[in-house]
Structure formats: structure tokens, C-alpha cells
Tab-separated table of C-alpha atoms and ligand atoms in Angstrom:
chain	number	residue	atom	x	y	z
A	86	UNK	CA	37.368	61.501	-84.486
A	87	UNK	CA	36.680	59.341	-87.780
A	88	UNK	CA	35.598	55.968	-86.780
A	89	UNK	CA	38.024	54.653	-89.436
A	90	UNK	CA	34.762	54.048	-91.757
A	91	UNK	CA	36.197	53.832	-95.216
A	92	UNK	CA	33.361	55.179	-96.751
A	93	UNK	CA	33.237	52.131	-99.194
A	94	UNK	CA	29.733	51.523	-98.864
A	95	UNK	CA	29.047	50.923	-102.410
A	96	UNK	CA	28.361	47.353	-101.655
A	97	UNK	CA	25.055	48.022	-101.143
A	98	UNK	CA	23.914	46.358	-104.259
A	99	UNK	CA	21.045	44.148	-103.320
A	100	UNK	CA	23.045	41.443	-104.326
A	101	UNK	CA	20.739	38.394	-102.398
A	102	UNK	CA	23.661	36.222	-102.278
A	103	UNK	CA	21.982	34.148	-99.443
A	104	UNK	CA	19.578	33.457	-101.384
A	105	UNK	CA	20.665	31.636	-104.710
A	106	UNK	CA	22.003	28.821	-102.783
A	107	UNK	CA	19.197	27.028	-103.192
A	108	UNK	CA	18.892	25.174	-100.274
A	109	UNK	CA	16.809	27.095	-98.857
A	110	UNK	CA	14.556	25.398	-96.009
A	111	UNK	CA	17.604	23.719	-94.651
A	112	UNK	CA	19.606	24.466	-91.776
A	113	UNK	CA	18.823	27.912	-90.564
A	114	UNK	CA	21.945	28.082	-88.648
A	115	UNK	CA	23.850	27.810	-91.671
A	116	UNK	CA	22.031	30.472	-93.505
A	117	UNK	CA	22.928	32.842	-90.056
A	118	UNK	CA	26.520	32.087	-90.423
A	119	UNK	CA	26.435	33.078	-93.925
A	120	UNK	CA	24.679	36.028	-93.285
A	121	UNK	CA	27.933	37.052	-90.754
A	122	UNK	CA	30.481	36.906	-94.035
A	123	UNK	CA	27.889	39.146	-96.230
A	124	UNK	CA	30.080	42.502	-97.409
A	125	UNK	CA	27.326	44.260	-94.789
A	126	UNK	CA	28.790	42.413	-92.508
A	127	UNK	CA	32.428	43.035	-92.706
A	128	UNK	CA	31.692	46.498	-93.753
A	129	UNK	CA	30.187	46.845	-90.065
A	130	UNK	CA	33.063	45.122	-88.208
A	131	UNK	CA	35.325	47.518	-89.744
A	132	UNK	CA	38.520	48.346	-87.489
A	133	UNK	CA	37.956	51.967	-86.135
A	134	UNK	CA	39.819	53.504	-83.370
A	135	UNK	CA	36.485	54.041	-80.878
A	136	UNK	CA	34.544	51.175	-81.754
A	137	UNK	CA	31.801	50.463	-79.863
A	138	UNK	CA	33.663	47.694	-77.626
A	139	UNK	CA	36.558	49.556	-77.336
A	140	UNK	CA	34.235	52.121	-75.610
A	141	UNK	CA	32.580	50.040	-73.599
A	142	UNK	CA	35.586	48.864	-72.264
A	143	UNK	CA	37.213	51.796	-71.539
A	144	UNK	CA	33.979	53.027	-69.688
A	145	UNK	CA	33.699	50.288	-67.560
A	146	UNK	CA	37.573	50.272	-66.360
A	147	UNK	CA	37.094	54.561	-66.436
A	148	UNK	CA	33.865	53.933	-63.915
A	149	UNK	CA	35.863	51.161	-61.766
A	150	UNK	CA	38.276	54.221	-60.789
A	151	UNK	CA	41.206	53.420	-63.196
A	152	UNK	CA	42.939	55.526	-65.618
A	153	UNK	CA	44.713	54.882	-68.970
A	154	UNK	CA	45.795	56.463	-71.852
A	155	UNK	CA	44.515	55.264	-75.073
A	156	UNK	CA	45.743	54.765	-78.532
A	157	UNK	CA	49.345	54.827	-77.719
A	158	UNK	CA	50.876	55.680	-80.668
A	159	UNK	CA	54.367	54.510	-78.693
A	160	UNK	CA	53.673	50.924	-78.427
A	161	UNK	CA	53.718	48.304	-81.098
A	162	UNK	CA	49.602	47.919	-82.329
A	163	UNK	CA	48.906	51.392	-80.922
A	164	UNK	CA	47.119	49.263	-78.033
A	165	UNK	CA	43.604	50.299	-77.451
A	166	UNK	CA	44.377	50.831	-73.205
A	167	UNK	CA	47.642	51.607	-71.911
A	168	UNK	CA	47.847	51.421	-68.055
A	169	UNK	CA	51.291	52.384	-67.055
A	170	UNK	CA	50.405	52.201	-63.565
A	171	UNK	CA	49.901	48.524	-63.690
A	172	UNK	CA	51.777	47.876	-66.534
A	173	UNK	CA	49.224	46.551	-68.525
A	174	UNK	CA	48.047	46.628	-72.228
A	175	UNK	CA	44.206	46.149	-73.083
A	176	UNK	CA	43.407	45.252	-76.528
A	177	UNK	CA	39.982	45.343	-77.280
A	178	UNK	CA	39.513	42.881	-80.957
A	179	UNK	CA	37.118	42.752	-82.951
A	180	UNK	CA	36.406	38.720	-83.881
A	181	UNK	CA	36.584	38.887	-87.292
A	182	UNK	CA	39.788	41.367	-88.123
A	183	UNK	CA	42.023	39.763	-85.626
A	184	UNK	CA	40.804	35.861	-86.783
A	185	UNK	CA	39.512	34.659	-82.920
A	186	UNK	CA	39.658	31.397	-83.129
A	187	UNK	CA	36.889	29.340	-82.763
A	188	UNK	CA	34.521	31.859	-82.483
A	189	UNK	CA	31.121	32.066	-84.037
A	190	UNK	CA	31.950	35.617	-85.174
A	191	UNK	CA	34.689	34.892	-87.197
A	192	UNK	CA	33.631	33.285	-90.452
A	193	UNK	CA	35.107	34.571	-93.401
A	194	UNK	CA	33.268	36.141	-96.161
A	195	UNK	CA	32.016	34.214	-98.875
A	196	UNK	CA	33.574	36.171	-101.456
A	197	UNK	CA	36.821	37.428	-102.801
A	198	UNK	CA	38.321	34.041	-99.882
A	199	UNK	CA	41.669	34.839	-100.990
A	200	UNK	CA	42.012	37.879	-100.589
A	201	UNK	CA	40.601	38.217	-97.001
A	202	UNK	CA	41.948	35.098	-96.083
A	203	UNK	CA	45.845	36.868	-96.598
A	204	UNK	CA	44.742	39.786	-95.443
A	205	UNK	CA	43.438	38.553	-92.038
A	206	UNK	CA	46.478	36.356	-91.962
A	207	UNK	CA	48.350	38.842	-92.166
A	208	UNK	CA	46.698	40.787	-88.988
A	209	UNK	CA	46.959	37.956	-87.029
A	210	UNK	CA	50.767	37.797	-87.692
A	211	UNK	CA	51.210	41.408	-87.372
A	212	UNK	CA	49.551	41.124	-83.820
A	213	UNK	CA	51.744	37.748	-83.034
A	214	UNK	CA	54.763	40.424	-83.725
A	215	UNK	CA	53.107	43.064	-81.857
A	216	UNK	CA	52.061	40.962	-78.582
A	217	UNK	CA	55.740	39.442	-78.314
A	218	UNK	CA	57.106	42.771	-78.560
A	219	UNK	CA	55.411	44.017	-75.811
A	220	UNK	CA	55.606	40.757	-73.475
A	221	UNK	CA	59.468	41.233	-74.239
A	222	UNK	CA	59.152	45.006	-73.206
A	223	UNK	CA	57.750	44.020	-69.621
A	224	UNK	CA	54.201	44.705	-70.304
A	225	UNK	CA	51.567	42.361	-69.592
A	226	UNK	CA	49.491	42.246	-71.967
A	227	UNK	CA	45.798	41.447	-71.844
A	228	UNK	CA	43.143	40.459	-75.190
A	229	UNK	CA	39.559	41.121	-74.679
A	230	UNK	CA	37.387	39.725	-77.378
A	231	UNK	CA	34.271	40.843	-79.039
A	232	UNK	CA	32.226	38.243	-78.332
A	233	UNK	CA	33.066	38.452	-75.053
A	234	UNK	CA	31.293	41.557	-74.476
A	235	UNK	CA	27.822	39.976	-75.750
A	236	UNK	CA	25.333	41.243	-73.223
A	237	UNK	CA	24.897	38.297	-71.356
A	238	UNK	CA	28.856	37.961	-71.058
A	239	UNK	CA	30.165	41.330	-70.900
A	240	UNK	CA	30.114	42.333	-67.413
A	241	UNK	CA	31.300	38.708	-65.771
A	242	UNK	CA	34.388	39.695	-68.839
A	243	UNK	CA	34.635	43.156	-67.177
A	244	UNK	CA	35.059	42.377	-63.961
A	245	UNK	CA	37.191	39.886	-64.726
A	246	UNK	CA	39.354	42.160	-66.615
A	247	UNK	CA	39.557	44.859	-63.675
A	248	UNK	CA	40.947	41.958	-61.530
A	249	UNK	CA	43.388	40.910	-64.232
A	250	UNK	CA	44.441	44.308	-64.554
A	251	UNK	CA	44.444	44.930	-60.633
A	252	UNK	CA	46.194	41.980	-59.412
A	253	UNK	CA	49.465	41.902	-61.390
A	254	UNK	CA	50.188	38.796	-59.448
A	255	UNK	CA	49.402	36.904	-62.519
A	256	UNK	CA	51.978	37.392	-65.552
A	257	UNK	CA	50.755	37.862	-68.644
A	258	UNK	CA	47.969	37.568	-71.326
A	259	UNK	CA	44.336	36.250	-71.228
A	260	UNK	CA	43.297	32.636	-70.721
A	261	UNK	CA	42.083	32.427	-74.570
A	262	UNK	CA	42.137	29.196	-76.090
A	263	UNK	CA	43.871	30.502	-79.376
A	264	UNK	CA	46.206	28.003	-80.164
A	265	UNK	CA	47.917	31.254	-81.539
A	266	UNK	CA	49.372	31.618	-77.776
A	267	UNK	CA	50.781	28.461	-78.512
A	268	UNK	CA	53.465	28.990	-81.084
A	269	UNK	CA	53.836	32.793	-79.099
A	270	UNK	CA	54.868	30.968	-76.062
A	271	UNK	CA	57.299	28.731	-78.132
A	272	UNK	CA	58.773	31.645	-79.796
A	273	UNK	CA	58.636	33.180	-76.251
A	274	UNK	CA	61.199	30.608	-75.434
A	275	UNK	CA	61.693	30.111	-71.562
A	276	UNK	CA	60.234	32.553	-70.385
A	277	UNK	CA	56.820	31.040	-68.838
A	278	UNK	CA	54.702	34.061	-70.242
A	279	UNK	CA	51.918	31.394	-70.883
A	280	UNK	CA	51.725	29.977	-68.145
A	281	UNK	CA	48.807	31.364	-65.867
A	282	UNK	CA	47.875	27.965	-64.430
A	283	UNK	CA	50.005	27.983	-60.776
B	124	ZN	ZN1	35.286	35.939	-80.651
């Protein structure tokens, strides 16, 4: 299946953008993080339907005995894991489409702000919608993030996940600190869908 690659890989223009700052011999860190927005970059994180993480997620929860379908093409977002069984919803996110917040992946690119600043505004509002529809559908609904499947996180974040998933004890979405959860749960209203802390 297509990886959802656009195929616009003309940006491969040896445009040394990182380089005509000028301040070169600076802050190193600063030149990394703008190395993250280059077009390479985003061109790389580009929103496919089997990512790599989405993979390795599904894998792991496969391995750990459970079953899902994927892709649901019924449910708002099309989530990435649908386990009916447990009524839960995995979405796997990549950092930079879905805006993490405070996350080191997530810097925007240096060119053309505007326009990726709406459009990623716009994803993050469209999963907002998506995430309330589903909490208001019964589903518990869980977000794994890209950087939390770095190597040295990923399988403490796995196992983690399998217990979320298992114990459905525990209403509701992932302990991120996305202040986006924030104006969900005061949309959310009464119902105490953020609240994980008893
Ligand atoms: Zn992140």
C-alpha cells in the first residue's frame, strides 16, 4: 500500500539554508533544531498510513497477543488501532503533523511559516473534533507519540500502552501534558474524561 509519499521530492535543491545564517560556530543545538524544519525534514515526517511507528506499534500490541483492526475507515480520524474488544482507539502521531506540544520534534519549518503554521493548526483542530467524537461515542481513546517510541523510550511506552489498553479500569486518553486536553476536557463538559489521577 502507498505510504502516502506525495512524490514531491523536488525540494531537493541543495538549497544550504543552514548555512547562510551566519552564525555559524554558535550554538550547535540551535543549528540541530533547524536542521528538523529543513523541507527534508518534513518531507520525511510525511503522514502515511504504515509509517514506521505506526508499525512498530501495531507489532508490539500484535506480539503481546492482542488483535485490532486498523485504519478504520468508520471512526472519525480513521484511527490507526481499533480494539473493539477493549474499546479502545490507538493513535499513533507523528510529532510534527499533529503539533505535540513541547516536544523537541515539533519545530516548524523555517519557510513558507504561514502556511504550515494554518495547516498544522488546522490538524490539531481536526483531531480536537475527532478525539471528542470518539470520547462521546464510548471509546477510550489512547495518543501514542513519536518521540515516545525513541529507542531508549519505546518499549517502557509499549508496555505501558498494553496495560492502558488491558486494564480499562482507567477512562480515557493518555497522560500527555498537551494543554490541548485542557480545553477538550472543558468542551467535554462534566464528564471527568480527563481525569486519570484517582
Ligand atoms: Zn513528541
Amino acid at each position: 500500500m502507498a505510504n502516502g509519499n506525495t512524490g514531491k521530492t523536488s525540494g531537493n535543491t541543495g538549497k544550504a539554508g543552514r548555512r547562510s545564517g551566519g552564525k555559524a560556530g554558535g550554538k550547535t543545538g540551535k543549528i540541530e533544531k533547524y536542521e528538523r524544519g529543513t523541507r527534508s525534514y518534513t518531507m520525511s515526517h510525511i503522514r502515511g498510513k504504515d509509517t514506521k511507528i505506526e508499525v512498530l506499534v501495531r507489532s508490539y500490541l500484535f506480539r503481546r497477543g492482542l488483535r485490532f483492526r486498523k485504519n478504520d475507515k468508520r471512526y472519525p480520524g480513521h484511527p490507526d488501532i481499533v480494539l473493539p474488544k477493549y474499546h479502545v482507539i490507538v493513535f499513533v502521531n507523528g510529532c510534527f503533523w499533529h503539533m505535540h506540544e513541547s516536544c523537541g520534534k515539533q519545530s516548524m519549518p523555517k519557510s513558507n511559516v504561514e502556511f504550515w503554521n494554518a495547516k498544522l493548526l488546522r490538524n490539531r483542530e481536526r483531531d480536537c473534533r475527532q478525539h471528542r467524537q470518539l470520547l462521546a461515542d464510548g471509546w477510550r481513546v489512547i495518543d501514542v507519540w513519536e518521540c515516545e517510541l525513541a529507542r531508549k523510550v519505546r518499549e517502557e511506552r509499549l508496555e505501558r500502552l498494553y496495560t492502558q489498553i488491558v486494564d480499562s479500569g482507567e477512562p480515557h486518553i493518555d497522560e500527555t501534558n498537551d494543554s490541548r486536553w485542557d480545553a477538550l476536557g472543558e468542551r467535554a463538559g462534566s464528564q471527568d474524561a480527563i481525569d486519570t489521577s484517582r
